Tab-separated table of C-alpha atoms in Angstrom:
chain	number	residue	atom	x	y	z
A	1	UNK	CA	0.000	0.000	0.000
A	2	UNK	CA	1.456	3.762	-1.160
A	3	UNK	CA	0.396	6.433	0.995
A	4	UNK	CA	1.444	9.918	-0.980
A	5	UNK	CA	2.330	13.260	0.624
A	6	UNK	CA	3.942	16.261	-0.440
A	7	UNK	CA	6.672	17.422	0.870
A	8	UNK	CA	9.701	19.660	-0.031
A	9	UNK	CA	8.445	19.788	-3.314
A	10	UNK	CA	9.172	16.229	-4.453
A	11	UNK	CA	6.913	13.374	-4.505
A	12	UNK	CA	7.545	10.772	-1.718
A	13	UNK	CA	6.075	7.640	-1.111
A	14	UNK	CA	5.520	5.885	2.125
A	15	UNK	CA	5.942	1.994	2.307
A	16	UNK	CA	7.193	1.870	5.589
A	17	UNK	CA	3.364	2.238	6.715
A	18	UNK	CA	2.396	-1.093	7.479
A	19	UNK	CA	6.670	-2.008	8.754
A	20	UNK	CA	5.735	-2.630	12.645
A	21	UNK	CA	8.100	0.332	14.223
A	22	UNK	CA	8.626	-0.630	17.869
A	23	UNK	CA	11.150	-3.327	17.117
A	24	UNK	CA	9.170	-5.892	18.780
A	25	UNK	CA	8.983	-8.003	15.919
A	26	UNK	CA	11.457	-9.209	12.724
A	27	UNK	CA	10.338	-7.078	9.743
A	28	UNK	CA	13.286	-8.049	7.877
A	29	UNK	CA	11.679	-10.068	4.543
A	30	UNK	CA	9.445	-6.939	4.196
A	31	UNK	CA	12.066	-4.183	4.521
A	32	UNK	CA	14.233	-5.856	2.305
A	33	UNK	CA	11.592	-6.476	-0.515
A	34	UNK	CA	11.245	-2.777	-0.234
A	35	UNK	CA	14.567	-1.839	-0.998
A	36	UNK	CA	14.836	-4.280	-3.782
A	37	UNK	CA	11.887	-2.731	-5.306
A	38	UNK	CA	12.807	0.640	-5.417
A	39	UNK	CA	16.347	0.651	-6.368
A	40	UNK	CA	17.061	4.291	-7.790
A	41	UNK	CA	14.348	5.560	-5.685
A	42	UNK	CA	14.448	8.013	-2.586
A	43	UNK	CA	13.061	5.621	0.500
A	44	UNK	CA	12.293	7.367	3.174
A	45	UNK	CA	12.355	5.206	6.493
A	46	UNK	CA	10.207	6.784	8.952
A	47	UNK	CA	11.387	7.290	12.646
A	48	UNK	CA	11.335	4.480	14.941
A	49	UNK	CA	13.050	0.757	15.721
A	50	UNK	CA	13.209	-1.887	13.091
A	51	UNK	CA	13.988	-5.427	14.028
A	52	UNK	CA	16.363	-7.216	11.683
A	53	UNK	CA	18.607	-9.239	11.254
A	54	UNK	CA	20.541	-8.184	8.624
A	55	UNK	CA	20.309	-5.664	5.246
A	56	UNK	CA	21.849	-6.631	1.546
A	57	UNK	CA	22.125	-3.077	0.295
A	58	UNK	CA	22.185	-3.272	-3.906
A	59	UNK	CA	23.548	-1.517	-6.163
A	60	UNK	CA	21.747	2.414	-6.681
A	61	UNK	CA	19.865	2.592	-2.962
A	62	UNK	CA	18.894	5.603	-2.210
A	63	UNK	CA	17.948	4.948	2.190
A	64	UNK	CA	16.888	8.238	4.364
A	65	UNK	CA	16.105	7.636	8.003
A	66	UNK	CA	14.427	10.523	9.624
A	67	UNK	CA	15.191	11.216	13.666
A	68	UNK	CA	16.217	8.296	15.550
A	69	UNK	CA	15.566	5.914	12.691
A	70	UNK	CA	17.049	2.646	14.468
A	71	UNK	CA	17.988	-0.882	12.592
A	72	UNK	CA	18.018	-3.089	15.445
A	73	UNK	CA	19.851	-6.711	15.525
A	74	UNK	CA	20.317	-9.406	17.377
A	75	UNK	CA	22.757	-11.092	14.768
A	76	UNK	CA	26.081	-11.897	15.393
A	77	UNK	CA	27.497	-11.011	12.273
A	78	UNK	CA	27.086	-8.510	9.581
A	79	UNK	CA	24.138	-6.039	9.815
A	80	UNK	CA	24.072	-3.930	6.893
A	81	UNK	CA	26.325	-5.489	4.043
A	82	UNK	CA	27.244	-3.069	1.138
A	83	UNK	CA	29.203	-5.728	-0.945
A	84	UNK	CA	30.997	-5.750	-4.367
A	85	UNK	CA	30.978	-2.723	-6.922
A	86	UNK	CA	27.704	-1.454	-4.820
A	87	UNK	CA	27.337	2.506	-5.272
A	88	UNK	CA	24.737	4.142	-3.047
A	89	UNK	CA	23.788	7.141	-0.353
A	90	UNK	CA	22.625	5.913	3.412
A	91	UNK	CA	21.608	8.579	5.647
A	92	UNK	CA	20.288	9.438	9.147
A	93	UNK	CA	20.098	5.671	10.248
A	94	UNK	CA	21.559	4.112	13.178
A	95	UNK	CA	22.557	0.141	13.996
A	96	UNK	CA	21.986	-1.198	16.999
A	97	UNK	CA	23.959	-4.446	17.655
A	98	UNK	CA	23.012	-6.144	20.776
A	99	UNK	CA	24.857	-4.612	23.983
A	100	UNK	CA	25.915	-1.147	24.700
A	101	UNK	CA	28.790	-1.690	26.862
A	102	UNK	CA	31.179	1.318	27.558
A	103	UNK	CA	34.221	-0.016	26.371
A	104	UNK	CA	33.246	-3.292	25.893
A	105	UNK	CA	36.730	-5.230	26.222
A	106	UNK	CA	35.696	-8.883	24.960
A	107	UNK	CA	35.457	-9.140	21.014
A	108	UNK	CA	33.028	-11.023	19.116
A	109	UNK	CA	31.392	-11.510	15.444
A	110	UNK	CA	28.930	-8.294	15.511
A	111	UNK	CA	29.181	-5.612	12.934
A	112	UNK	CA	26.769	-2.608	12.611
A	113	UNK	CA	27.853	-1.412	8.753
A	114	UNK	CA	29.784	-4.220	6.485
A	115	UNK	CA	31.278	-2.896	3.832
A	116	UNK	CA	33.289	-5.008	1.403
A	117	UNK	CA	34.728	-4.570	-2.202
A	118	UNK	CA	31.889	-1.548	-2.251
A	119	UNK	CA	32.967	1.093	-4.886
A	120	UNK	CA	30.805	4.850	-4.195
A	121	UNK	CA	29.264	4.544	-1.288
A	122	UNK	CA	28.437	7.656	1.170
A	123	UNK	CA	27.010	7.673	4.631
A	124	UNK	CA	25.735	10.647	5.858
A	125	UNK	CA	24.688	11.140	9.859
A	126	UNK	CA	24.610	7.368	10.073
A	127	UNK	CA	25.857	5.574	13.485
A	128	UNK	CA	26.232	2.351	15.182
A	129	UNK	CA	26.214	1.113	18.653
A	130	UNK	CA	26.653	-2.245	20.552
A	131	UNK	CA	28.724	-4.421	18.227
A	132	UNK	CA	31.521	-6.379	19.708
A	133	UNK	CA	33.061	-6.392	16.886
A	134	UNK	CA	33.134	-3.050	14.825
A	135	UNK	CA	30.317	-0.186	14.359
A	136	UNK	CA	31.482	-0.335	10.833
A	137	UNK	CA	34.111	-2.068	8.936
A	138	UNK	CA	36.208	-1.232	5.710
A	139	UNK	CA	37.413	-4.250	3.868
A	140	UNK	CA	38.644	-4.612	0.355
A	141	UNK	CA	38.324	-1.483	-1.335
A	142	UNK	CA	41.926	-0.632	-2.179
A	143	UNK	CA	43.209	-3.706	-3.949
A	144	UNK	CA	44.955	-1.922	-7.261
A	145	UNK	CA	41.224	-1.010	-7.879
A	146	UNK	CA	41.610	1.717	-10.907
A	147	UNK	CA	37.762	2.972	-9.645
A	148	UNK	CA	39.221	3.339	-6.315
A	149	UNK	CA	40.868	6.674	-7.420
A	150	UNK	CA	37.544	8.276	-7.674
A	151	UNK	CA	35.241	5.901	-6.245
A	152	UNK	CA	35.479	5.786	-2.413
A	153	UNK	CA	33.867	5.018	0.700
A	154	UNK	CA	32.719	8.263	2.736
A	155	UNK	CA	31.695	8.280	5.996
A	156	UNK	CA	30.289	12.448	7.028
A	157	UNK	CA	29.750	12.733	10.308
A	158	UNK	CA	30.180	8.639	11.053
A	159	UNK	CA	29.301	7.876	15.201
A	160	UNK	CA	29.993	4.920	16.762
A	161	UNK	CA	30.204	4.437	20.229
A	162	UNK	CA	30.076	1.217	22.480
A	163	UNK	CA	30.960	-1.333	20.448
A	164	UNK	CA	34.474	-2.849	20.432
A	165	UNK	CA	36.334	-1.407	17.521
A	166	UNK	CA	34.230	2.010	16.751
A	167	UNK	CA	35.911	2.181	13.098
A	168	UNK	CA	37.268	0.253	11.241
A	169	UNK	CA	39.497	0.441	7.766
A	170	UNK	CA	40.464	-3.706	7.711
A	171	UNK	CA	42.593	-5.393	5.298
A	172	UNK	CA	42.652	-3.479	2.014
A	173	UNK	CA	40.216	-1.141	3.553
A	174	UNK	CA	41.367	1.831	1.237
A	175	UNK	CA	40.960	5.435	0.160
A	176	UNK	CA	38.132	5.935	2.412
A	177	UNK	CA	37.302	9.252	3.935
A	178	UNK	CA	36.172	10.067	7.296
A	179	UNK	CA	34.831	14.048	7.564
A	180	UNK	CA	33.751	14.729	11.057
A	181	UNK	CA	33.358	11.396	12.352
A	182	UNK	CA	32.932	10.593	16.018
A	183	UNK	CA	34.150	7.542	18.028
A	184	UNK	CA	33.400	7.273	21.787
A	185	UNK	CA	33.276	4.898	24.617
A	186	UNK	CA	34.741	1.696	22.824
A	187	UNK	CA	37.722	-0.260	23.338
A	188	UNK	CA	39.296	0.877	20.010
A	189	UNK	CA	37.967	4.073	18.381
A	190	UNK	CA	39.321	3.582	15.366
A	191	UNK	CA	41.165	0.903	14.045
A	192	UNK	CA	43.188	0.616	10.343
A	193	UNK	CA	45.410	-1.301	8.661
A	194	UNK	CA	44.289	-0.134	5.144
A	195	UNK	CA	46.710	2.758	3.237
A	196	UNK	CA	45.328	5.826	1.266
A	197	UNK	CA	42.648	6.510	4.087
A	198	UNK	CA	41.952	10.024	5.052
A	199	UNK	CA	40.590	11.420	8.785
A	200	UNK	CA	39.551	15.272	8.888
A	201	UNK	CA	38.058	16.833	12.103
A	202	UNK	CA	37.363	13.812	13.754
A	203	UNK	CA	37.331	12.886	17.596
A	204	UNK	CA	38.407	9.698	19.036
A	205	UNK	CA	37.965	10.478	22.724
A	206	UNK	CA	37.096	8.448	25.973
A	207	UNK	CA	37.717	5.118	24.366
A	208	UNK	CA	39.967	2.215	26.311
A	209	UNK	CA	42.404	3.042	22.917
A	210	UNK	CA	42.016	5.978	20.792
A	211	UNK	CA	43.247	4.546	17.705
A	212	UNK	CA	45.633	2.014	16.323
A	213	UNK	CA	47.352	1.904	12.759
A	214	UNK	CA	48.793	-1.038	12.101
A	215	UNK	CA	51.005	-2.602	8.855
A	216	UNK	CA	52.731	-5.819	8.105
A	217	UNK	CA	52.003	-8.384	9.945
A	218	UNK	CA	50.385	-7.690	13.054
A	219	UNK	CA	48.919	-10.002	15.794
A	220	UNK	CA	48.726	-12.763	12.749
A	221	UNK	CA	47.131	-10.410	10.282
A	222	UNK	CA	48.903	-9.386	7.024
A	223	UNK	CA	47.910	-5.952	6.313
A	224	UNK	CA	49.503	-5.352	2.660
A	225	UNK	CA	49.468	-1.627	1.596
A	226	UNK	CA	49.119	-0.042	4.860
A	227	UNK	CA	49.687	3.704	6.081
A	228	UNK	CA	50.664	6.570	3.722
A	229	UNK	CA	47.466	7.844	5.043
A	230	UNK	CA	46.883	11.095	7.327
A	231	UNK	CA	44.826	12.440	10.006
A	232	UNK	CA	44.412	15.962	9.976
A	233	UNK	CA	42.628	18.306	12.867
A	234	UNK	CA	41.525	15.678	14.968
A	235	UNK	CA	41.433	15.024	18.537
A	236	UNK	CA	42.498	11.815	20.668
A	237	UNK	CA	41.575	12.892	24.116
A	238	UNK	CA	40.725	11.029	27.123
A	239	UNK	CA	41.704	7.869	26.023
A	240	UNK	CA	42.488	4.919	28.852
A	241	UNK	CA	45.423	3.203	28.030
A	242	UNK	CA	46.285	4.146	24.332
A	243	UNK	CA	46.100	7.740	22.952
A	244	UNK	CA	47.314	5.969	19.366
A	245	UNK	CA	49.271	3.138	18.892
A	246	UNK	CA	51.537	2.800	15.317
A	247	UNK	CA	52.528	-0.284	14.977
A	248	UNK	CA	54.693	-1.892	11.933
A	249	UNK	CA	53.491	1.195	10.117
A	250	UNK	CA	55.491	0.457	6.581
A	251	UNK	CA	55.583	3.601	4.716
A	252	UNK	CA	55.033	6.779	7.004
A	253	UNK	CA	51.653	8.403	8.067
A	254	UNK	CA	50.806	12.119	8.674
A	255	UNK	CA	49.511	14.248	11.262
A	256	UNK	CA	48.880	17.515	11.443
A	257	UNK	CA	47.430	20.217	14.045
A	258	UNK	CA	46.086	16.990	15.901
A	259	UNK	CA	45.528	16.884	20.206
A	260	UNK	CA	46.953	13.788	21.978
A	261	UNK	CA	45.689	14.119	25.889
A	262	UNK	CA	45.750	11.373	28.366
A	263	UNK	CA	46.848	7.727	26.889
A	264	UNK	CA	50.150	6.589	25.828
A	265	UNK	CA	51.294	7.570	22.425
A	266	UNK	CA	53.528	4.265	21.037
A	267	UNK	CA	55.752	3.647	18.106
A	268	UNK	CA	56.235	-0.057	18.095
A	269	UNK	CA	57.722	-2.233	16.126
A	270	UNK	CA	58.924	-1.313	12.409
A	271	UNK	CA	57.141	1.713	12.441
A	272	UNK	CA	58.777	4.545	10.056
A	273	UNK	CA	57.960	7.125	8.354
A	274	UNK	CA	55.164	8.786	10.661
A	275	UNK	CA	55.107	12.872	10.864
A	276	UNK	CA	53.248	14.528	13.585
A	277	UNK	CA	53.224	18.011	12.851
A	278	UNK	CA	51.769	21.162	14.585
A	279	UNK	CA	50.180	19.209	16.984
A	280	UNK	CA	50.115	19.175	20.904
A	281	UNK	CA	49.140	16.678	23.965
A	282	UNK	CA	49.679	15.390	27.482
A	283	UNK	CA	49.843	12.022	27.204
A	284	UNK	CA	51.185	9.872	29.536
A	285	UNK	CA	54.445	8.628	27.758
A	286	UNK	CA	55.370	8.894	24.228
A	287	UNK	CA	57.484	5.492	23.762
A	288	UNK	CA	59.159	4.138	21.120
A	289	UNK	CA	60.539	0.128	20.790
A	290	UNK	CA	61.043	1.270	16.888
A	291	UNK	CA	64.672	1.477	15.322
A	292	UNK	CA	63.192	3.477	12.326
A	293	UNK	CA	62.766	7.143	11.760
A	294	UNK	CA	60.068	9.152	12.856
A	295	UNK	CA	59.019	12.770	13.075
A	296	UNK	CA	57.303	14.949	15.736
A	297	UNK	CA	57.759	18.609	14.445
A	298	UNK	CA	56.436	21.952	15.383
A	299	UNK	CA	54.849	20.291	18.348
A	300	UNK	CA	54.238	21.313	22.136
A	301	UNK	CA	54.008	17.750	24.241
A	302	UNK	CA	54.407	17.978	28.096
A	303	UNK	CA	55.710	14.555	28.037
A	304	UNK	CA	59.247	13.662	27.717
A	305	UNK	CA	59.612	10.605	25.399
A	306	UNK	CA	61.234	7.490	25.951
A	307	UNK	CA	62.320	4.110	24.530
A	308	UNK	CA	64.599	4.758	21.080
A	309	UNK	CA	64.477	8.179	20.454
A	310	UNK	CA	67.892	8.086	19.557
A	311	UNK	CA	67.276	6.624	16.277
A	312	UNK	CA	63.967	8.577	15.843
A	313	UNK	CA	64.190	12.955	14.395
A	314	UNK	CA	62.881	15.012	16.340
A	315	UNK	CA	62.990	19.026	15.398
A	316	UNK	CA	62.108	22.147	16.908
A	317	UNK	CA	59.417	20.698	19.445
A	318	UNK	CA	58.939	21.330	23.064
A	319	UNK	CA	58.931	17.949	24.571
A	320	UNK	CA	58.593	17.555	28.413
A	321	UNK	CA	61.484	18.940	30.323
A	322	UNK	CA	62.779	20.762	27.289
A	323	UNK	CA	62.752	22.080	23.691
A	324	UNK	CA	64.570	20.319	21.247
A	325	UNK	CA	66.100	22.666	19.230
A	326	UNK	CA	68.289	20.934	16.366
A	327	UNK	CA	68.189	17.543	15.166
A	328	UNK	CA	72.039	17.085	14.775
A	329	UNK	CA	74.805	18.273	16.989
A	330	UNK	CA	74.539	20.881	19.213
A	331	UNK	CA	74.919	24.181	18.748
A	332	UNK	CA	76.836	26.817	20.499
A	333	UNK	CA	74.623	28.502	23.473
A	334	UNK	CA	74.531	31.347	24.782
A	335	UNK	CA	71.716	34.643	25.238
A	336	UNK	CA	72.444	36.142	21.679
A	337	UNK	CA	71.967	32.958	19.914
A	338	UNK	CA	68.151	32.241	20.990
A	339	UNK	CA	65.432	33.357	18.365
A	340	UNK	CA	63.281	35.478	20.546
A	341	UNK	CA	64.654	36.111	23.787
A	342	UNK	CA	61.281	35.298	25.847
A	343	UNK	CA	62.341	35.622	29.502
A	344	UNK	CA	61.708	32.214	31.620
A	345	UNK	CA	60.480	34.419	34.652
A	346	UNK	CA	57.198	34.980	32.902
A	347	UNK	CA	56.902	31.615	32.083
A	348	UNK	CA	55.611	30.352	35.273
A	349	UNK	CA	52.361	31.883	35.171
A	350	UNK	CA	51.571	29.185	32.004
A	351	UNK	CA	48.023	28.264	32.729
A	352	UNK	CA	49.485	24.757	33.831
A	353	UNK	CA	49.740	26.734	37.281
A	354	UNK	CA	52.833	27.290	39.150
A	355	UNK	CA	53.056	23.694	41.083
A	356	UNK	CA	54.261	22.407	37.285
A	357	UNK	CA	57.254	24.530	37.366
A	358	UNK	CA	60.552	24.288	38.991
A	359	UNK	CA	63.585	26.218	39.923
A	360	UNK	CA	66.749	25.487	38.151
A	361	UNK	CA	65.441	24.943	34.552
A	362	UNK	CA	64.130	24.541	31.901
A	363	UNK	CA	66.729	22.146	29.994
A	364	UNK	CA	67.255	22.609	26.414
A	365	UNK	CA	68.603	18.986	24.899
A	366	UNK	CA	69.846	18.480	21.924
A	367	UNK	CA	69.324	14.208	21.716
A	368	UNK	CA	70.740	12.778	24.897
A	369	UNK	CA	72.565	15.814	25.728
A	370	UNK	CA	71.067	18.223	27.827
A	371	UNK	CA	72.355	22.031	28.685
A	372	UNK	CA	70.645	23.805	32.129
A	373	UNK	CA	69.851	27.221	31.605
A	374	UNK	CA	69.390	28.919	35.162
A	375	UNK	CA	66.179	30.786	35.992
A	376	UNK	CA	65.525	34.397	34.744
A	377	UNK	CA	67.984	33.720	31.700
A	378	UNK	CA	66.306	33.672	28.302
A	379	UNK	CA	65.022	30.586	27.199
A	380	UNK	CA	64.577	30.526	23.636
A	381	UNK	CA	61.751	30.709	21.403
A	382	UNK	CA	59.177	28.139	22.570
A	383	UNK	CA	57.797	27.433	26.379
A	384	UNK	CA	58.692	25.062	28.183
A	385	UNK	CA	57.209	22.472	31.208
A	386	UNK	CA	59.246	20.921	33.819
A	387	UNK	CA	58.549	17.861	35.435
C-alpha cells in the first residue's frame, strides 16, 4: 500500500506504513523487498526501531532515516552489508547491535555497517552502537582497484560508540574518507590497517584506545598496503590506556594540528615514516621500541619521550622537560643565539599553574645531551614544562 504526501516539493512515497516500528517483531523479509523494489528511488524510512537481522544493500539505494531511525539486531554477524561494486547514499540511520557496553573489552562476530569490495558509497549522519566487533568495517576497497581513485567510501559525520572497535578500515580497507566522524566509549575508536585513508576533524575520545594503525604483519594479520594515510585536525583525548598506537606502520603516516591528551602515544615495532606536525598533547608517555625514523615537528608535548628516540628525528618541538632545538649536533649557546629572547620568569604563570614549574630549569637537549639554563635567563623561542 502507497500512501502519498507532499513534501519539499518532491513526490515521496511511504511503504514503511504497514513495517511494525517498535522493534518488537522481525520485519526483515518486508524491509528488504522494499529496498529491492525501489532501487534508484528516494526511501524514506520513517522514525522508529526496526527489528532485523541483517540488510543486503544493492547496487543504486537511495535509504533516508528521519530522527532516531534505528535498525536493530540481534545477529552476530554482519548487519548492513554493502558488498561488491555497490554505489549508493545511506543517511540518518543508526545500527543497533546487541549490547551497549562502555568499552566493551571482549570481542566477538557483531558488525553494525559491512562494507566489502563496495565502490561509491556515502554515509551521511549514520551511526552504530553495541557491536563487539566493529560499528562499521572497511574491507577490500583498495586492492589496485583503478575505480578506487575516484570511487570511495565516505563516511560524514560517522558515530559509533560502544561497540568494540568504533571504526574500522580492515585489510585493504582503502581510500576511504572520514569528515567529522565521532568515536566514543569503545575499546578501540578507530582501528586501520588499510593505506590511502583520510581522517579530517574527527574525535576519538574516551575510548579504552584511541586509535591504532597497524602494517605488516600484526597479531597474525597481514595488512599489505598499509599507512601513507593522514589524520588531519583531529582530537584523541581522554583515552584509557592508548592515545594511538603505530605499529609496523610500513611507509610513514601524517599528522597535522592533531591533540593527543591522556593515553600513551607508542611507536612499536617497524614503524617509520610517521610525521606529527603542529600538533600538541599530554599524554602519559610517548614510547618508542622502533629502530626506524620518525618525526614529531612543530609540536608542544608535556611529556618527555622514551624508549629509542635516539634513532627517531625530532625538530624544533617542546617535549617535556625541554625544547629540542636541532636535530644534529649541538649548537653553540649562549643569550644572543636564541630566536626570541622570551624571559623564563614569565613563564611560570603558564596556565598549567605554578606547582608544574621548577627552579633550576628549563633544559634545552639536543638528543641525549642536555644544557641547564638557570632561571631568569632567556630561554629561547618556545615554552617550556618541567617535570
Amino acid at each position: 500500500m502507497k500512501i502519498f504526501w507532499y513534501d519539499d516539493n518532491k513526490n515521496n512515497f511511504n511503504y514503511f506504513e504497514e513495517i511494525i516500528k517498535d522493534g518488537s517483531i522481525d520485519q526483515t523479509s518486508l524491509i528488504q523487498n522494499i529496498i529491492d523494489s525501489h532501487i534508484g528511488e528516494e526511501i524514506k524510512v520513517p522514525t522508529g526501531t526496526y527489528l532485523i537481522t541483517h540488510l543486503n544493500i544493492p547496487n543504486g539505494t537511495f535509504l533516508r532515516g528521519e530522527f532516531n531511525t534505528i535498525f536493530k539486531s540481534n545477529l552476530n554477524s554482519n548487519i548492513i552489508r554493502i558488498l561488491s561494486n555497490v554505489n549508493c547514499i545511506i543517511e540518518n540511520i543508526h545500527v543497533l547491535g546487541n549490547n551497549e557496553i562502555i568499552r566493551p573489552s571482549i570481542k566477538g562476530n557483531q558488525v553494525g555497517w559491512y562494507l566489502d569490495g563496495c565502490l561509491s558509497v556515502t554515509l551521511n549522519n549514520c551511526s552504530a552502537s553495541g557491536c563487539n566487533d566493529s560499528g562499521i568495517k572497511i574491507k577490500n576497497t583498495g586492492a589496485q582497484s583503478a575505480p578506487q581513485y575516484y570511487k570511495i567510501p565516505i563516511l560524514n559525520n560517522f558515530k559509533a560508540y560502544k561497540n568494540y572497535i568504533g571504526i574500522k578500515n580492515d585489510v585493504r580497507g582503502e581510500y576511504s574518507q572520514l569528515n567529522g566522524c565521532i568515536a566514543g566509549e569503545n575499546y578501540i575508536g578507530y582501528f586501520t590497517g588499510g593505506g590511502n585513508n583520510m581522517a579530517s576533524n574527527c574525535q576519538f575520545n574516551r575510548n579504552q584506545n584511541g586509535a591504532r594503525v597497524v602494517g605488516g604483519t600484526t597479531d597474525g594479520i597481514n595488512y599489505p598496503n598499509n599507512s601513507h594515510a593522514s589524520f588531519t585536525g583531529c582530537q584523541f583525548n581522554h583515552n584509557i590506556e592508548e592515545s594511538i598506537r603505530f605499529e609496523n606502520v610500513e611507509v610513514g603516516y601524517m599528522l597535522n594540528g592533531c591533540q593527543f591528551f591522556d593515553g600513551d602515544m607508542i611507536f612499536k615495532g617497524k614503524t617509520k615514516g610517521v610525521v606529527i606536525n603542529g600538533s600538541e598533547g599530554g599524554t602519559w608517555s610517548i614510547n618508542s621500541d622502533s629502530k626506524e625514523q620518525n618525526m614529531i615537528a612543530n609540536s608542544f608535548f608535556y611529556t618527555k619521550p622514551s624508549g629509542n628516540w635516539n634513532t627517531t628525528i625530532i625538530h624544533k618541538n617542546n617535549i617535556g622537560s625541554g625544547a629540542i632545538i636541532e636535530d644534529n649536533n649541538s649548537p653553540s649557546f649562549n643569550e644572543k643565539s636564541l630566536i626570541f629572547k622570551s624571559r623564563y620568569d614569565l613563564f611560570k604563570t603558564s596556565n598549567r599553574g605554578i606547582n608544574s614549574w621548577k627552579s633550576g630549569g628549563p633544559y634545552i637537549f639536543w638528543g641525549s645531551k642536555d644544557i641547564v639554563v638557570p632561571p631568569n635567563k632567556y630561554v629561547g623561542y618556545i615554552l617550556v614544562r618541567l617535570e
